[in-house]
Short mmCIF file of C-alpha atoms in Angstrom, two decimals:
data_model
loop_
_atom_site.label_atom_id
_atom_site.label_comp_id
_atom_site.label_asym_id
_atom_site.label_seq_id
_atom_site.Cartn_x
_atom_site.Cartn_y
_atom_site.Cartn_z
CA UNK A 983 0.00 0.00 0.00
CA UNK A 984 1.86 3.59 -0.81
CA UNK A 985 1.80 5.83 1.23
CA UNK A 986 0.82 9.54 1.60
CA UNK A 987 2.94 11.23 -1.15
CA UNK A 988 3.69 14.98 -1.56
CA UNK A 989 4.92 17.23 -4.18
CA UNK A 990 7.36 18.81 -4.34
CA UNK A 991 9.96 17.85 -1.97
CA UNK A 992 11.19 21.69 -2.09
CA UNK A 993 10.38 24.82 -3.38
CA UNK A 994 12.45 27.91 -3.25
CA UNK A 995 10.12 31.10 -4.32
CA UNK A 996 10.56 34.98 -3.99
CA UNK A 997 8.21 37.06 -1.94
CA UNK A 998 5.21 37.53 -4.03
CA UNK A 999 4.97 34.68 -6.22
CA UNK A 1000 2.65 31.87 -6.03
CA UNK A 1001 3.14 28.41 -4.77
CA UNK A 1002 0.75 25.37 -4.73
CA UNK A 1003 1.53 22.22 -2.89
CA UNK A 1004 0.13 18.84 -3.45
CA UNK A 1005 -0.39 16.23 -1.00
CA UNK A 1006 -1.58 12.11 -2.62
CA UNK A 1007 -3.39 10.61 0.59
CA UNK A 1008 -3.34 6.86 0.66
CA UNK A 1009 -5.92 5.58 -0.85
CA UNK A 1010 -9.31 5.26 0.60
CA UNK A 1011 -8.42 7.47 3.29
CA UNK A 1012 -11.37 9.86 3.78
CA UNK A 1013 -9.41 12.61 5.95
CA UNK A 1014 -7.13 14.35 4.96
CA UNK A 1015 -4.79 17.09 6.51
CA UNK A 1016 -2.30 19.59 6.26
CA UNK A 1017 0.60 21.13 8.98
CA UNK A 1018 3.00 22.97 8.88
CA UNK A 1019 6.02 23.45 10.87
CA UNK A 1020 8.07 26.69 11.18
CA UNK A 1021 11.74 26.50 12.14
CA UNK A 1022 11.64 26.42 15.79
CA UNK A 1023 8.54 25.78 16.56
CA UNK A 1024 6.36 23.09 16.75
CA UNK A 1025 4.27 21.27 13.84
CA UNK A 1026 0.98 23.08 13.82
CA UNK A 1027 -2.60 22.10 12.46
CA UNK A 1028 -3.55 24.18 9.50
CA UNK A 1029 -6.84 22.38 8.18
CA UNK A 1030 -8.78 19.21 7.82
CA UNK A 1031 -10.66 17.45 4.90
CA UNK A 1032 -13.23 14.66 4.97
CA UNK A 1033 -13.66 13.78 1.58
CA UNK A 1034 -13.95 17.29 -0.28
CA UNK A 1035 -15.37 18.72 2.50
CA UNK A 1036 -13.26 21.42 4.80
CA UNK A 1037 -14.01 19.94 8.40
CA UNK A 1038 -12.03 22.11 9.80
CA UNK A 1039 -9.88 25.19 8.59
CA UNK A 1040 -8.93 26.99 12.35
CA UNK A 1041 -5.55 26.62 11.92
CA UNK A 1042 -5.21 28.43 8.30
CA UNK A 1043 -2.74 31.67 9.26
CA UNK A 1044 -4.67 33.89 6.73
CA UNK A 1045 -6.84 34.43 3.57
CA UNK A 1046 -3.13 33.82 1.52
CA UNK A 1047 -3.46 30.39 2.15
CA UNK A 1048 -6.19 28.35 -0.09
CA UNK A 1049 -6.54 24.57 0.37
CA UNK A 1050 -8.97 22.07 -1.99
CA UNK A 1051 -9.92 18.60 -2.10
CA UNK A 1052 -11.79 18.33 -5.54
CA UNK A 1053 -13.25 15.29 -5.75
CA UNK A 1054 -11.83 13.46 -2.25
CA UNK A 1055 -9.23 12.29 -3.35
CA UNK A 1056 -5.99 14.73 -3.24
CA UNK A 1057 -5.58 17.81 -2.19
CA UNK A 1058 -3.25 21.26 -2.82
CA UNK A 1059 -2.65 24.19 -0.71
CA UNK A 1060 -1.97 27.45 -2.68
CA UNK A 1061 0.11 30.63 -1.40
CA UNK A 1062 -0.86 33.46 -2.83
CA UNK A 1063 0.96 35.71 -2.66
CA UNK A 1064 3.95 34.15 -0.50
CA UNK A 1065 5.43 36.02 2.42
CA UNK A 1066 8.70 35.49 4.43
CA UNK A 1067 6.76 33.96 6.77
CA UNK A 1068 5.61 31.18 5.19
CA UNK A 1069 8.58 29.23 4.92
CA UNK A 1070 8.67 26.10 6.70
CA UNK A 1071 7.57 22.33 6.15
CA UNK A 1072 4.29 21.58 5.00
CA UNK A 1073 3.21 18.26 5.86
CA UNK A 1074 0.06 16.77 5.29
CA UNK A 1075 -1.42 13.08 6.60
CA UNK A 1076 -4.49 11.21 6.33
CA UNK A 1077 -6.35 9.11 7.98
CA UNK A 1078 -8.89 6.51 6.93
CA UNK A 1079 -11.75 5.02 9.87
CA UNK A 1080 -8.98 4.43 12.86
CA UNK A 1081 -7.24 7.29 15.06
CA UNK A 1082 -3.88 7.13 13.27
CA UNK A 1083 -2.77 9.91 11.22
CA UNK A 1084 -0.14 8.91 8.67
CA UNK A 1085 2.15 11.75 7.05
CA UNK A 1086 3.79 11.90 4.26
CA UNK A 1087 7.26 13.40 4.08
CA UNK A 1088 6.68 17.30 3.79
CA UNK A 1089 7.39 19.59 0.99
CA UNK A 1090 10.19 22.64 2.13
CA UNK A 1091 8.98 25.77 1.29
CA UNK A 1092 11.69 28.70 1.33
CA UNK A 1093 10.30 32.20 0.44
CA UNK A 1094 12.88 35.02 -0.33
CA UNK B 172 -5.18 26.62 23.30
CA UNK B 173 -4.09 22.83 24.46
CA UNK B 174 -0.05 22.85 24.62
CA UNK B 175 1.93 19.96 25.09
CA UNK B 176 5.29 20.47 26.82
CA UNK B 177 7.90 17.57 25.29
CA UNK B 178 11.06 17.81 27.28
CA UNK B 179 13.67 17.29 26.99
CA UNK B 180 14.40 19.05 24.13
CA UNK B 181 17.92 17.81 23.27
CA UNK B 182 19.01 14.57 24.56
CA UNK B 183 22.77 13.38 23.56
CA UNK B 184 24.25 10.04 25.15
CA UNK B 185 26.16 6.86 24.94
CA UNK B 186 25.28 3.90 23.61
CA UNK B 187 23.97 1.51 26.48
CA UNK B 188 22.67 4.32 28.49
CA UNK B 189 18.81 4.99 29.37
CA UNK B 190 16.60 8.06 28.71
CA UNK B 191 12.82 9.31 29.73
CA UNK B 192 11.07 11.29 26.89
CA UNK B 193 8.03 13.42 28.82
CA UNK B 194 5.16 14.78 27.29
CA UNK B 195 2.66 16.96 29.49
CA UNK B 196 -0.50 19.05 29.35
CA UNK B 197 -2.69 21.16 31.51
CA UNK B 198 -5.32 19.01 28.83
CA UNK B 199 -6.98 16.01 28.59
CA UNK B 200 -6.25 13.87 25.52
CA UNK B 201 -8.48 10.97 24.69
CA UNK B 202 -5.58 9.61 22.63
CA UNK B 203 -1.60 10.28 22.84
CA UNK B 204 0.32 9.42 20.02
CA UNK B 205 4.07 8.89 19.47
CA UNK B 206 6.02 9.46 16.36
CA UNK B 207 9.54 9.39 15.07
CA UNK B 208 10.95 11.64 12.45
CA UNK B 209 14.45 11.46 10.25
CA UNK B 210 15.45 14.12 8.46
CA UNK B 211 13.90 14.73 5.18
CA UNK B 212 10.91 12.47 6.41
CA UNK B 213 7.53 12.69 7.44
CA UNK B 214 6.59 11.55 11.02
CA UNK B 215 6.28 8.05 11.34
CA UNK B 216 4.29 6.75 13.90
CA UNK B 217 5.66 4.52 17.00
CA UNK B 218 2.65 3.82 18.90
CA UNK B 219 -1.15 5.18 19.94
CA UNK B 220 -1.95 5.15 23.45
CA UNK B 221 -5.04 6.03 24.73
CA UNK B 222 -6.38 4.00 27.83
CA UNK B 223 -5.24 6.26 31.19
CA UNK B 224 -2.30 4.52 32.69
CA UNK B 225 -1.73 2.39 29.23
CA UNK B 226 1.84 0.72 29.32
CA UNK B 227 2.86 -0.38 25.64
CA UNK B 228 6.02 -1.90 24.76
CA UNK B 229 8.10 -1.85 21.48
CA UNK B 230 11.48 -3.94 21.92
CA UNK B 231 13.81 -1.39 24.14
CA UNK B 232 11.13 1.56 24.09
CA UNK B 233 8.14 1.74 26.59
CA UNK B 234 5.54 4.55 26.51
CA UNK B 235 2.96 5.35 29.33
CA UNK B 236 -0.13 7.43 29.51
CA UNK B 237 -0.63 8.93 32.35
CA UNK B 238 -3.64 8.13 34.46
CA UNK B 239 -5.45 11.38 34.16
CA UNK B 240 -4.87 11.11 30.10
CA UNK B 241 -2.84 14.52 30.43
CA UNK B 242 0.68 13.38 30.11
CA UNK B 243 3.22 10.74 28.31
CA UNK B 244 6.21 9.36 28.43
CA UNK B 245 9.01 7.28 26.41
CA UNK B 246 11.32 5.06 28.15
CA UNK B 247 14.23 3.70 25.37
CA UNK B 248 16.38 0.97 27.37
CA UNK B 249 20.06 0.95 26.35
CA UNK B 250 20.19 2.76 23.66
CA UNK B 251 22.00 2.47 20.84
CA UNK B 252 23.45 4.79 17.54
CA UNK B 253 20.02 3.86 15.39
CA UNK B 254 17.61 5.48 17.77
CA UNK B 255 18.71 8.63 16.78
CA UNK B 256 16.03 10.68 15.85
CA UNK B 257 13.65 13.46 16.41
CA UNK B 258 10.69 12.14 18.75
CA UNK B 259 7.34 13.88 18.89
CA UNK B 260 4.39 13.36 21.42
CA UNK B 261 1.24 14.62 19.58
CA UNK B 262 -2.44 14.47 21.60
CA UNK B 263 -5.65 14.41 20.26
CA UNK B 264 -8.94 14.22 20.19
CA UNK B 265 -10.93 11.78 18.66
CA UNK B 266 -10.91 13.17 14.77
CA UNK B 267 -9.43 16.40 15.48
CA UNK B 268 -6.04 17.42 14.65
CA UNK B 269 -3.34 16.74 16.75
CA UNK B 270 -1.57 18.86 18.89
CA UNK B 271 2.41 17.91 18.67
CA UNK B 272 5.06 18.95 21.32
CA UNK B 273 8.38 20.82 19.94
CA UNK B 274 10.01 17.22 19.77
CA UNK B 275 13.28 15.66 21.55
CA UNK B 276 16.10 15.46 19.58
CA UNK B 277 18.14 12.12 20.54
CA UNK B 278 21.43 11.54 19.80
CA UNK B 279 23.20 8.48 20.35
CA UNK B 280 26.48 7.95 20.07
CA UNK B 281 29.10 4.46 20.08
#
């Protein structure tokens, strides 16, 4: 069974510009969601998916941040447009009827 | 806001030598979950405890939940140069997101 797969593995952007991330869940996996950790900090919730549905969005820092699930089955997270602060690791995981989240393996996002 | 406090933060020893990973809240979780990262990597999960006062086992590493559900901790027993790692507590409840802790980096060395 693959896993939860995420592209890309890095991305290196100037202030300004756009950037969409892509996170694969494993398959059959109605949950999906996405973190992010900032250098220092801890890895923090940004939102949460069932299916194409946003269960939960809380943790999304601001209206520069724009996260789909078309269809249930993956999802991307768009920065528009990208700040300083918005480097870090984006990780997302899913989860399918149990309590486990898996993650997948985070996509490095470095604004300049 | 639930916080968990992981501590300790950095953690650098011998091979053969013990350590205690803690994980506490103010919070009440209704599960506590334990995860290992490498670099480059996504967190991969270790174990899911979730019964107050659960002991679980896995070969030299032993995690607790507190009785109360409000705090965790990993035991490693004689540790050795492959445990290194980043560990991370994370509590949640059930569906939610999880709340991690700022993660113990271990470092073992021969």
């Amino acid at each position: 069974e693959a896993g939860v797969t995420q592209f890309p593995s890095h991305s290196v952007i100037e202030k300004g510009q756009t950037v969409t991330l892509r996170c694969d869940p494993i398959s059959g996996h109605d949950n999906l969601y996405w973190y992010r950790r900032v250098m220092g900090k801890e890895i923090k919730f940004l939102l949460h998916f069932v299916k194409e549905s946003k269960q939960d969005e809380s943790g999304m820092p601001n209206n520069r941040f724009l996260a789909e699930r078309t269809g249930g089955t993956y999802s991307t997270l768009k920065v528009q447009p990208a700040e300083l602060e918005d480097s870090g690791v984006y990780f997302c995981a899913s989860r399918g009827q149990g309590r486990e989240q898996f993650f997948g393996p985070g996509t490095r996002l470095t604004v300049l | 806001t639930q916080l968990l406090e992981q501590s300790p933060q950095f953690l650098s020893i011998q091979e053969g030598e013990n350590l205690t990973v803690y994980c506490n809240s103010s919070s009440v979780f209704s599960s506590l979950q334990w995860y290992r990262q490498e670099p480059g990597e996504g967190p991969v999960l270790l174990v899911t405890v979730v019964t107050g006062g659960e002991v679980k086992k896995l070969k030299r590493l032993t995690f607790q939940f507190g009785d109360a559900r409000k705090d965790s901790s990993l035991h490693i027993t004689a540790a050795q140069p492959g445990d290194t790692g980043l560990y991370l507590c994370a509590g949640g409840q059930a569906g939610t997101a999880l709340i991690f802790g700022k993660g113990t980096t271990l470092s073992v060395s021969s």
